[in-house]
Every structure is written in C-alpha cells, then in structure tokens.
Coordinates of C-alpha atoms (C1' of nucleotides) in Angstrom, one line a residue:
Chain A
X1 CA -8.0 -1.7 24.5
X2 CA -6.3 -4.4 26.7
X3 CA -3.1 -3.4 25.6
X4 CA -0.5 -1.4 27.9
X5 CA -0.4 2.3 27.5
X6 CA 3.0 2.0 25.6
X7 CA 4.9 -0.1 23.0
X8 CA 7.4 -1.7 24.5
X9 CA 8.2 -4.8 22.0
X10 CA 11.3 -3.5 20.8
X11 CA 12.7 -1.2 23.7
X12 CA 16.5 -2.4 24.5
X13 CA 15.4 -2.2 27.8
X14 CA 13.2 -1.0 30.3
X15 CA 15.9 1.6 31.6
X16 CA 15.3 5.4 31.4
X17 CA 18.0 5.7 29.1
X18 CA 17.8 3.3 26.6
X19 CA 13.9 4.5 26.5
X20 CA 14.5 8.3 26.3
X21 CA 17.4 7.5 23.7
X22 CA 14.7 5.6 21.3
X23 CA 12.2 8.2 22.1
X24 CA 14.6 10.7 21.2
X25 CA 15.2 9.2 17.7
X26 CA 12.4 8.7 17.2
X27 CA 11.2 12.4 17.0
X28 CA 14.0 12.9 15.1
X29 CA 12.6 10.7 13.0
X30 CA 8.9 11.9 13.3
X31 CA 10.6 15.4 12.2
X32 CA 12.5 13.8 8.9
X33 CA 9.0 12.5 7.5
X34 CA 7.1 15.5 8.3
X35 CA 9.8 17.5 6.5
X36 CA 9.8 15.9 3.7
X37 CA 7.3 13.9 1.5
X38 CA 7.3 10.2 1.1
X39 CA 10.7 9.8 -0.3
X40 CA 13.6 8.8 1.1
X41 CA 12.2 6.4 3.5
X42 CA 15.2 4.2 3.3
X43 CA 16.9 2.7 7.0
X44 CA 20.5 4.4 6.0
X45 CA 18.6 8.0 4.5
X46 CA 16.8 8.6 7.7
X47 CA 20.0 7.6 9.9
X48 CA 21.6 10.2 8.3
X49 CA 19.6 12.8 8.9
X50 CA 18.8 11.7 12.4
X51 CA 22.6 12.0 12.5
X52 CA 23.3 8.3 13.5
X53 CA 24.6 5.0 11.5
X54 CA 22.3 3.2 10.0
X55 CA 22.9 0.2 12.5
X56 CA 21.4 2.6 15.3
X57 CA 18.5 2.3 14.0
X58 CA 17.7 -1.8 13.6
X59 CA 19.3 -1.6 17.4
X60 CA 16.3 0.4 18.8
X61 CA 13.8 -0.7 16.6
X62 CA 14.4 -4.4 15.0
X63 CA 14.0 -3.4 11.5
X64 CA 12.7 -0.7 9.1
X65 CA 9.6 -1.6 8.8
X66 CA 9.0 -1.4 13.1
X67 CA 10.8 1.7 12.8
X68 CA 8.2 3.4 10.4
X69 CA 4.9 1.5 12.9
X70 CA 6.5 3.5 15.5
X71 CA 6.5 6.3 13.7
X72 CA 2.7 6.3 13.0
X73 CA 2.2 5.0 16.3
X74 CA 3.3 7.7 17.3
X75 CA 2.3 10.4 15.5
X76 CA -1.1 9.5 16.0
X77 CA -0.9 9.5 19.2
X78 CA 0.6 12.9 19.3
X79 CA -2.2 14.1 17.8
X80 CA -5.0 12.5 19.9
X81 CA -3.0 13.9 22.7
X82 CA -2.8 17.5 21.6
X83 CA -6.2 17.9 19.1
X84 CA -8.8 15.5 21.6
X85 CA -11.3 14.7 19.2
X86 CA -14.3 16.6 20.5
X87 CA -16.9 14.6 21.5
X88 CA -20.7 14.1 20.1
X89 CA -19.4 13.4 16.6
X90 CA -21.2 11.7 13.9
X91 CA -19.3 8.6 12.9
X92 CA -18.5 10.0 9.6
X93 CA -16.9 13.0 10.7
X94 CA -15.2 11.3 13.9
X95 CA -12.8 9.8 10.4
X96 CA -13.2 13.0 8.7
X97 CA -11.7 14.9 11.9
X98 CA -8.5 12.6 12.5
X99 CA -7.9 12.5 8.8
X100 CA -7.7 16.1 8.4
X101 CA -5.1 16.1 11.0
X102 CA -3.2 13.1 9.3
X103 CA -2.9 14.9 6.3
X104 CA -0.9 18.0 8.1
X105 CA 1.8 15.8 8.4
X106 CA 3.4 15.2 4.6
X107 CA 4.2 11.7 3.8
X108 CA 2.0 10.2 7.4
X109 CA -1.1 9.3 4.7
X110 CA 1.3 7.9 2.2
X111 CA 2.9 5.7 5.0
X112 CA 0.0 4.3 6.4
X113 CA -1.0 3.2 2.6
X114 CA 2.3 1.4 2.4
X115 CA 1.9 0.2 6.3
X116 CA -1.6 -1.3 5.0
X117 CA -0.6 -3.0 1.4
X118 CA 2.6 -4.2 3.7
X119 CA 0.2 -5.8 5.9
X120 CA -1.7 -7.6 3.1
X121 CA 1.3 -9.5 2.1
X122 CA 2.6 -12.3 4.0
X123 CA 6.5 -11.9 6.0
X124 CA 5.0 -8.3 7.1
X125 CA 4.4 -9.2 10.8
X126 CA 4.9 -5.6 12.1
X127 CA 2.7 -4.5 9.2
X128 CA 0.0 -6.7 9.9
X129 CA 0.0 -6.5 14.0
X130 CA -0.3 -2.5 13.1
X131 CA -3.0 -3.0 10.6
X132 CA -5.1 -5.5 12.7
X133 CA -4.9 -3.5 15.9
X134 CA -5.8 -0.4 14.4
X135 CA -8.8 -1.3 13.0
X136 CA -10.0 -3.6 15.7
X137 CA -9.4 -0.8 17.7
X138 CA -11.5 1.8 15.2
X139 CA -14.5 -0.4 14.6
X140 CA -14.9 -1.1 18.9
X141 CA -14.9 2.7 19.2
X142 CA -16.9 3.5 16.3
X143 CA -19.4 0.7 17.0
X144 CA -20.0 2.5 20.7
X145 CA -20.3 5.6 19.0
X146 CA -22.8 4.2 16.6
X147 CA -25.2 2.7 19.4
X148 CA -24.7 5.9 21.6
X149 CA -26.3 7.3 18.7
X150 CA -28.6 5.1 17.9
X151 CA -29.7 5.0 21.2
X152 CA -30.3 8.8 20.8
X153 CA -32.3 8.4 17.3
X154 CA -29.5 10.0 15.9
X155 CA -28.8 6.8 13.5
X156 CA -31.3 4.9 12.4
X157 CA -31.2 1.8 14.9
X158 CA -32.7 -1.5 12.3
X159 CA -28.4 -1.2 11.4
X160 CA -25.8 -3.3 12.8
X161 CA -23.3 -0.6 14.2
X162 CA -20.5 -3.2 13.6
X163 CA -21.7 -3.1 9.7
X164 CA -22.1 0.7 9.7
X165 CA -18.7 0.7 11.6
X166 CA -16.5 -1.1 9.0
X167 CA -18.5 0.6 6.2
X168 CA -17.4 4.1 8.2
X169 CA -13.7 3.4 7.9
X170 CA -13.4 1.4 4.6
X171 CA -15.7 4.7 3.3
X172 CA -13.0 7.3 5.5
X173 CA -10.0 5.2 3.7
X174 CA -11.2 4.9 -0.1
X175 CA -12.5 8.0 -0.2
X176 CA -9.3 9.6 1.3
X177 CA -6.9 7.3 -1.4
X178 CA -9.0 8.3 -4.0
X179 CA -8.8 12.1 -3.3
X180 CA -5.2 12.5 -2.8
X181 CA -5.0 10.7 -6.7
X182 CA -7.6 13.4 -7.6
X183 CA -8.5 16.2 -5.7
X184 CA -11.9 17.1 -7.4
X185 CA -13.0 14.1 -6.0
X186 CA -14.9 15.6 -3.0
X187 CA -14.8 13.2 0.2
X188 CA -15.7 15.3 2.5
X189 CA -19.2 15.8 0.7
X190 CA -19.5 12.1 0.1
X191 CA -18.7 11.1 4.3
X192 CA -21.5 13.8 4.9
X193 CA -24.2 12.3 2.4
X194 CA -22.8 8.6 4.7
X195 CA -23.8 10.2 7.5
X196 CA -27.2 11.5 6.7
X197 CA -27.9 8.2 5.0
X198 CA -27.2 6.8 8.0
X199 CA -29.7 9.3 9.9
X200 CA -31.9 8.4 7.9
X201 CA -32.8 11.4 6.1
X202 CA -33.8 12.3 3.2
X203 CA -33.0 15.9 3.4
X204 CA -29.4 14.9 2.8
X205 CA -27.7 17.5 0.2
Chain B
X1 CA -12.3 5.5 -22.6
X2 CA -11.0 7.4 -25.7
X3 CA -7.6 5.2 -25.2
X4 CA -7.1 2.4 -28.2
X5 CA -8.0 -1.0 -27.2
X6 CA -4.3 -2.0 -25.8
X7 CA -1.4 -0.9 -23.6
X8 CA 1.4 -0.1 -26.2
X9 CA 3.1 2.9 -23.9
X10 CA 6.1 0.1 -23.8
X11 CA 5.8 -2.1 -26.7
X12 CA 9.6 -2.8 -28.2
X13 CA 8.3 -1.9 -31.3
X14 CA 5.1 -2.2 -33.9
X15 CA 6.0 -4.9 -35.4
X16 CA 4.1 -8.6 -34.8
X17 CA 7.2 -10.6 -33.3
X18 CA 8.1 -7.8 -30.6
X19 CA 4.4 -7.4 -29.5
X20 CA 3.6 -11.3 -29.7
X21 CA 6.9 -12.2 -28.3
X22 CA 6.0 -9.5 -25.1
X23 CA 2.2 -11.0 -24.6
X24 CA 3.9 -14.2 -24.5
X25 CA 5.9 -13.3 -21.6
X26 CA 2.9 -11.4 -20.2
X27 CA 0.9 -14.3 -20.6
X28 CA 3.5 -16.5 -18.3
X29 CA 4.1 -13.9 -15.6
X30 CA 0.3 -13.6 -15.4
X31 CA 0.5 -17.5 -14.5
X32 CA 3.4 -17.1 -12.2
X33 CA 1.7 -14.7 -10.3
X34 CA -1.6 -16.6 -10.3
X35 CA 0.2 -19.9 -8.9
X36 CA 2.2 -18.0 -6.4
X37 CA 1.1 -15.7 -4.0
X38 CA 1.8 -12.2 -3.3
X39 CA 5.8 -13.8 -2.6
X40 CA 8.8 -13.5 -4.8
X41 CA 7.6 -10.5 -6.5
X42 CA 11.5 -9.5 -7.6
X43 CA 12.3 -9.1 -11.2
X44 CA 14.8 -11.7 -10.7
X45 CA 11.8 -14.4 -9.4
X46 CA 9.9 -13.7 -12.0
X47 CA 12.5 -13.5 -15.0
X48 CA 13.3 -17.1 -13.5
X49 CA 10.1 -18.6 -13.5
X50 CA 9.3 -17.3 -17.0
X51 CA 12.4 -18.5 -18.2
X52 CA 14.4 -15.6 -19.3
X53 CA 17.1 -13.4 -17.7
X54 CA 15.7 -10.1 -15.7
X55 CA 16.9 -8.1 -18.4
X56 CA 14.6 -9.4 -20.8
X57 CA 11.7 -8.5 -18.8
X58 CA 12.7 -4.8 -18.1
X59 CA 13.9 -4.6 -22.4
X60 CA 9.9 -5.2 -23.0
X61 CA 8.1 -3.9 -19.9
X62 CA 10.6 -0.9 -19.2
X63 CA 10.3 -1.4 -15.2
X64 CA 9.1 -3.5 -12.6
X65 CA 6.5 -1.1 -11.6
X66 CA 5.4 -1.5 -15.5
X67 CA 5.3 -4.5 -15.3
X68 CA 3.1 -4.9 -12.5
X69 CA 0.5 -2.9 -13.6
X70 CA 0.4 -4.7 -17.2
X71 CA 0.2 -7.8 -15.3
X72 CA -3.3 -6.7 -13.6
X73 CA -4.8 -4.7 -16.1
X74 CA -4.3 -8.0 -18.2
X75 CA -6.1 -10.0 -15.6
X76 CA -8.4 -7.3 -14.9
X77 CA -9.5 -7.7 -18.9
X78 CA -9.4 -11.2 -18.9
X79 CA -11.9 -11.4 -16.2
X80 CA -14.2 -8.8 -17.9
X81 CA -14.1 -10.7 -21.1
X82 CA -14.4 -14.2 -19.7
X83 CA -17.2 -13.1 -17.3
X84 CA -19.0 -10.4 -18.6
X85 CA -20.1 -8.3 -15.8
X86 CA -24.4 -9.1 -15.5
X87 CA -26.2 -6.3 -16.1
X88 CA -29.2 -4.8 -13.8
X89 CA -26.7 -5.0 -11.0
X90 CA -26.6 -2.4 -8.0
X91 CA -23.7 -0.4 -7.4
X92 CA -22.4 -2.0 -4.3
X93 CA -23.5 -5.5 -6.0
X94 CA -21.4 -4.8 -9.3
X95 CA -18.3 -3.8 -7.5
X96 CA -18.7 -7.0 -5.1
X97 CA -18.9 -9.1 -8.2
X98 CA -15.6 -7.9 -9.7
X99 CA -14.0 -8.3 -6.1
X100 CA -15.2 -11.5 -6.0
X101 CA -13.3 -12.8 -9.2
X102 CA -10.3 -10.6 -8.8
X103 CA -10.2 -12.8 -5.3
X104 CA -10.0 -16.0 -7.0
X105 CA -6.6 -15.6 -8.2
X106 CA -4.1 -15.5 -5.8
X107 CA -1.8 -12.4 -5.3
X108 CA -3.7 -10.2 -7.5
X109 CA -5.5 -8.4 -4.8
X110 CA -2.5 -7.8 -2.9
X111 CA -0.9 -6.7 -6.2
X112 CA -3.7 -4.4 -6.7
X113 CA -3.0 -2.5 -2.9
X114 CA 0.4 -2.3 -3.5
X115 CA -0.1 -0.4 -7.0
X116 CA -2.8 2.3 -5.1
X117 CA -0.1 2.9 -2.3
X118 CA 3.2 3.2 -5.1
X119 CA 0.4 5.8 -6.8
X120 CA 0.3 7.7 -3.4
X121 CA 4.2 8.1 -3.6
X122 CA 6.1 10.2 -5.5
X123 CA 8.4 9.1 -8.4
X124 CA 5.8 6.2 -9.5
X125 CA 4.5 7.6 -12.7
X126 CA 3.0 4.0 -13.4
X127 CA 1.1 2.6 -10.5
X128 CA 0.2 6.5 -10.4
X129 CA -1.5 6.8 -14.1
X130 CA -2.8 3.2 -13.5
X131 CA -4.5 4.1 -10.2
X132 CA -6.2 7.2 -11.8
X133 CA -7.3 5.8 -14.6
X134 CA -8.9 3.3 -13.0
X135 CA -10.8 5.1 -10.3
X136 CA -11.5 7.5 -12.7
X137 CA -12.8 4.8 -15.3
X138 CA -14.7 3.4 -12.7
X139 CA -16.3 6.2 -11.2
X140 CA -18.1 7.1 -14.5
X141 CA -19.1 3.6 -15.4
X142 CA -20.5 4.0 -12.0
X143 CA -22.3 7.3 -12.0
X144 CA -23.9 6.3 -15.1
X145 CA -25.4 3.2 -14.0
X146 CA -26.6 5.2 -10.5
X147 CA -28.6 7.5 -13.5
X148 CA -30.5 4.7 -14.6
X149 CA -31.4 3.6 -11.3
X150 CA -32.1 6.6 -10.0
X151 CA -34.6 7.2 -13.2
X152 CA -35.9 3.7 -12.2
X153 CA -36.3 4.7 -8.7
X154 CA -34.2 2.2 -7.0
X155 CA -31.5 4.4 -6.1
X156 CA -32.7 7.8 -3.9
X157 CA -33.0 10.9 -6.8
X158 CA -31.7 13.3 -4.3
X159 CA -28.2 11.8 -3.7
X160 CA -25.4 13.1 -6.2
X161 CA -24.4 10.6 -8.8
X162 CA -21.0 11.0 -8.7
X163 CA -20.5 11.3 -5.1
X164 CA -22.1 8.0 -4.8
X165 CA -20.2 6.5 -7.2
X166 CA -16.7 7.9 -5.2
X167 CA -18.4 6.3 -1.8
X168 CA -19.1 2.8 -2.7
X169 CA -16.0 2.1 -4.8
X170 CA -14.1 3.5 -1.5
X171 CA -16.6 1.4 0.6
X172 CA -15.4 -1.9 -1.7
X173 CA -11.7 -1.1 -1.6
X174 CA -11.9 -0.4 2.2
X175 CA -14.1 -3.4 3.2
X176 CA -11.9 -6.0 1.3
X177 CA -8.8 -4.7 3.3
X178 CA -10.6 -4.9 6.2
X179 CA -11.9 -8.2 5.5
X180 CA -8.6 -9.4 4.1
X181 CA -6.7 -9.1 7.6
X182 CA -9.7 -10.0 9.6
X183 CA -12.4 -12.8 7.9
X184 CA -14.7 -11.6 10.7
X185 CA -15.6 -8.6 8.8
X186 CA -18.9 -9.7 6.9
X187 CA -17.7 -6.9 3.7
X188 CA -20.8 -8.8 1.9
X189 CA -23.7 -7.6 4.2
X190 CA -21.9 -4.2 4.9
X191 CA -22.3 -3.4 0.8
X192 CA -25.7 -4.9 1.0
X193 CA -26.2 -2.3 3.6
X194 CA -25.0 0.7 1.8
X195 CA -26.9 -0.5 -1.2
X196 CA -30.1 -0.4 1.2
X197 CA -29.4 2.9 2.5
X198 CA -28.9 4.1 -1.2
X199 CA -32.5 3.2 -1.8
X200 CA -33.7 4.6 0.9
X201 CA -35.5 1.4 2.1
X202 CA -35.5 1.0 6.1
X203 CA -35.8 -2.8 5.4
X204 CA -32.1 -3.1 5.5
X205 CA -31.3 -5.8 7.0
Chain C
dG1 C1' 24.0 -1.0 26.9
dT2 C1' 25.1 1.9 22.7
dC3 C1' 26.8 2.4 18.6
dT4 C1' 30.2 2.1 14.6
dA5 C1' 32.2 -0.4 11.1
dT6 C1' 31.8 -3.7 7.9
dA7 C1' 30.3 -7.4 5.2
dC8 C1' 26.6 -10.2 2.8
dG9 C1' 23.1 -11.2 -0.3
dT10 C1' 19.5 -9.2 -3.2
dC11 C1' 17.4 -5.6 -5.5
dG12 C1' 16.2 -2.6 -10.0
dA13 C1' 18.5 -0.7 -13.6
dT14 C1' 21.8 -0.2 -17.4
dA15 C1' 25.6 -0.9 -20.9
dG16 C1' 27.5 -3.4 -24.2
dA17 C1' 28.6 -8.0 -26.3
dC18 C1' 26.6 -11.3 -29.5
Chain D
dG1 C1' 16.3 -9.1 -29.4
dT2 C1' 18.3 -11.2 -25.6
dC3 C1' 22.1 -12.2 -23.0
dT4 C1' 26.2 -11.4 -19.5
dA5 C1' 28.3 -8.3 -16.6
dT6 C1' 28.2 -4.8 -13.6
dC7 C1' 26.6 -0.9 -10.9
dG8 C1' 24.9 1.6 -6.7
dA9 C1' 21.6 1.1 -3.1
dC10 C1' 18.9 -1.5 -0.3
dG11 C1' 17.8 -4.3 4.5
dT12 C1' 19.9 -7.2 7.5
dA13 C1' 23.4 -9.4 10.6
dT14 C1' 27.4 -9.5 13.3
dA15 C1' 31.9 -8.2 15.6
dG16 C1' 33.8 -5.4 18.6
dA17 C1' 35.0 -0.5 20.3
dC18 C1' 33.4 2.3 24.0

DNA sequence: GTCTATACGTCGATAGAC
DNA sequence: GTCTATCGACGTATAGAC
C-alpha cells in the first residue's frame, strides 16, 4: 500500500533501456509459462526459449527464484489492469473472481504454490517478501471490504473482519489446492456457503 | 481406507531384514528431520546424517520425493497413535489439534507444503498420490463426523457435509500458512470462528 | 550497461563392483 | 544389500567481449 507503483529492486538501472530490456524478457517469459505447464521452470530452459543465455537472466533479475516473483508480480497485475474486479463483491467471490482468472494462465497457480512453500522455508527471501506482501496486502483490502459490508448489514457485524479476512483467503487457497488435486471437489459451492455463513443466513444452499 | 496397514509401494523386498533394515533408516531420517529444520533437505544431507551413502537411501525409498512423503506419513502415524485424536471434537477444533502436534516438530510442516505444491506439478506421481489421499482421507473422516453433529444439532442441518468438510480443512491449511509467515494472524480464533458460524450461533466471538 | 562464455559445486539418479 | 563411480542438469558466480 506504501510501496512504489513498480518493483524496482533488481532493475540494472533506472535507464529506459535497461528497464524496457527486463520488461521485455520478461513478457517473454510471461509468454513461456503461459505456454506451457509447470515444467521446465529451470534458469537455462526459459533462457532458451526467451532466446538469451542463461546468464541474461540472473543479470536482470538476481536469481531464479526473483525472476519467477516477477513473473507473478506481474501477471497479476496484468490482470487487475485489464479484468478490474467489479466492485460490490462479497468477500468470497472478490477470491473466487481473481482466482478464475489465475487459473487461465497454465502453470501461474502451480507457481504461486511453489512461491508459497518457498516462502515457508528459511534462505527464500524473495519467496517470503512475495508471500508476506501479498497477503498483508489481501487481508487490508479484504478487511475494508468486510466492514463496508458490514456497515451495510450485508455481513453479520459481532465478526472481526481481520478474522473473516484471513479465514476468506486461507478458505480461497485450500479450497483452490484441493480442487486442482480433485476436481469434484466443488470450491466454488463451498466459498458461496462462506459467504452466506458470513451473512448470516440460513437460507444458504 | 481399504489400503493394508503399511506403505510397501517400495519395500526392497518381503522379507524381515529388507523391511526392518528400511524402517531403521526411516526411523533415523524421521530424527534428522525432527532436529533440523526444513534445511539440508538433499539426499546427500540426509544419507550423511543417517550414516549411509545416498545410494542407499534411493535403493530402499526409490526417490527423494519417496522418501519425503514416507517420512511424514510416518510422523503423521506416530502422532495419531501416540496421541489419539479426543473424540467429541468440532471440525475446526479436530483439525487445529492435529496442526498443533504436527507443529511441534520442526520442519514437518514445511515438509508437508512442499509435498501439496510437488502434487500440483506435473511429473510428481508421489507427493501427488500422497496429497490426494490425504485430502481425500481426510475429507470423509470429516464429513462423517459433521453427520453426527449435525444429528446432534451442533453443526447447522442445512449446510452440505462434504462441502463443509472441503472448507475447513482448506481454512486450516490456509490459516497456518498465513500464520506461519506472519504470528499476527490469530489462525486459533479464526477456526473458532468458522466453527461458530457452522453452528449457527451469533455468539461468535 | 549488456550479454556471452565458462567454470564451480551440488543435486538426483543410475550402473556396476563387491 | 550397499558401496563407489559417474552422469547430466541444476543455480550461481565471474571474466571479459562488445
């Protein structure tokens, strides 16, 4: 939230060159992983077929593991840019909404897994500032959500939105892992029944 | 469920020396893991530690990945035998219980993310038959118990068993990531939560 | 400032000796 | 049944061409 508009930890510089150069591997790069799946995520397999040496890579980005932050980074961004979440959303669908988009990219859902267990382990720094930020980030925009709505009777207002935030997301996350392992498992039917628990209704399926 | 009481997908043979010989290395990678943390995970590191070359471990285990997941679902049993799970338990209470011990040894909970986010990939046949097994195991253990509380009253009859059962496991893997890279997260009160809303109380907190 | 070439140490896996 | 030896691939670091 206080943060710059921009990454700029790793740019070789804050010259228009060196800027659009990494900006332009990098949608190379964006392109590779929404091509194919989650393999080949190796430093020298996506140099190749970004057409550059394996070296060019750690230049612009430090290591592998910035390399595939920036690639969520920026992903995500991409698609808050060109899909703005419409507005009025019940917390459980506000997830449901960006995760749906998430999943039209192959391989984004199976990086952010590995971006998350990287973060849990310790010598992961880029992991774990990704992690942290993002859901700092999540639970301070979900927790205004929630009292907009509570405010509006909408939610049930005896719950503490930073509760029914974190519950949101860690609910939006399991339910997603678990549903990509098995598809039957419905997790769109189970963020709705969240929600209208979170109403406060009993009318819920 | 219907599976025989132990893991033999990789046992070097049926006969007592192989599998002894292999729980005995089991039972000393368990200990490395549990004195280290989620560091020096290599084949190598542990080979060293237990005493024998790398090649040993991959003769009886097959893979690292293998390995791994032998390594938890051995600590997962040993927990489950040494503290039988108390019955009576709500569904967000009996997976906090079993987060709580798996907590207490170090590593194992990292471990445990890293084996969900191998499942997500492709080319992990291991972590990826652990991972559905489990959530699939725990999902009817689950479900059932919602049943009885639901004939009891103290869980909501209208809400589906089964999706309930998918939404707080996700709610207890979600929450202890969260709470794993930020200690602010109170995971505790947000399951107490969920548990209230699941009854249908508005006495939640 | 960009990028290639190259080398280093470690990794998981495997083959074959004993 | 367990070892040594070896393999190809990995991430990283550095030197130097341009």
């Amino acid at each position: 939230m206080a943060a710059p508009s921009d990454d700029e930890t790793r740019s070789p510089g804050r010259y228009a060159k060196g800027i659009a150069r990494r900006q332009e591997i990098l949608d190379k790069a964006i392109e590779v992983f929404a091509k194919r799946g989650s393999k080949r995520t190796s430093l020298r397999a996506i140099a190749q077929e970004v057409g550059v040496t394996h070296a060019a890579l750690t230049h612009y980005f430090g290591s592998l593991e910035e390399l595939l932050v920036a690639v969520y980074r920026e992903s995500e961004r991409r698609n808050d840019t060109e899909h703005p979440e419409p507005s009025g959303l019940s917390p459980a669908m506000m997830m449901r909404v960006s995760a749906e988009e998430n999943r039209n990219i192959p391989g984004l859902v199976q990086l952010y897994s590995t971006l998350v267990a990287s973060a849990l382990e310790e010598g992961h720094p880029a992991a774990y500032e990704f992690a942290t930020q993002r859901f700092s980030r999540l639970r301070e925009q979900m927790a205004e959500r929630v009292r907009e709505l509570q405010a509006s009777g909408e939610i049930r207002d005896d719950l503490d939105a930073v509760l029914v935030s974190s519950l949101v997301i860690a609910a939006s996350d399991g339910l997603q892992t678990q549903w990509l392992l098995d598809p039957s498992v419905d997790h769109e039917a189970a963020l709705e029944m969240l929600d209208a628990l979170l109403a406060g209704g009993r009318d819920s399926r």
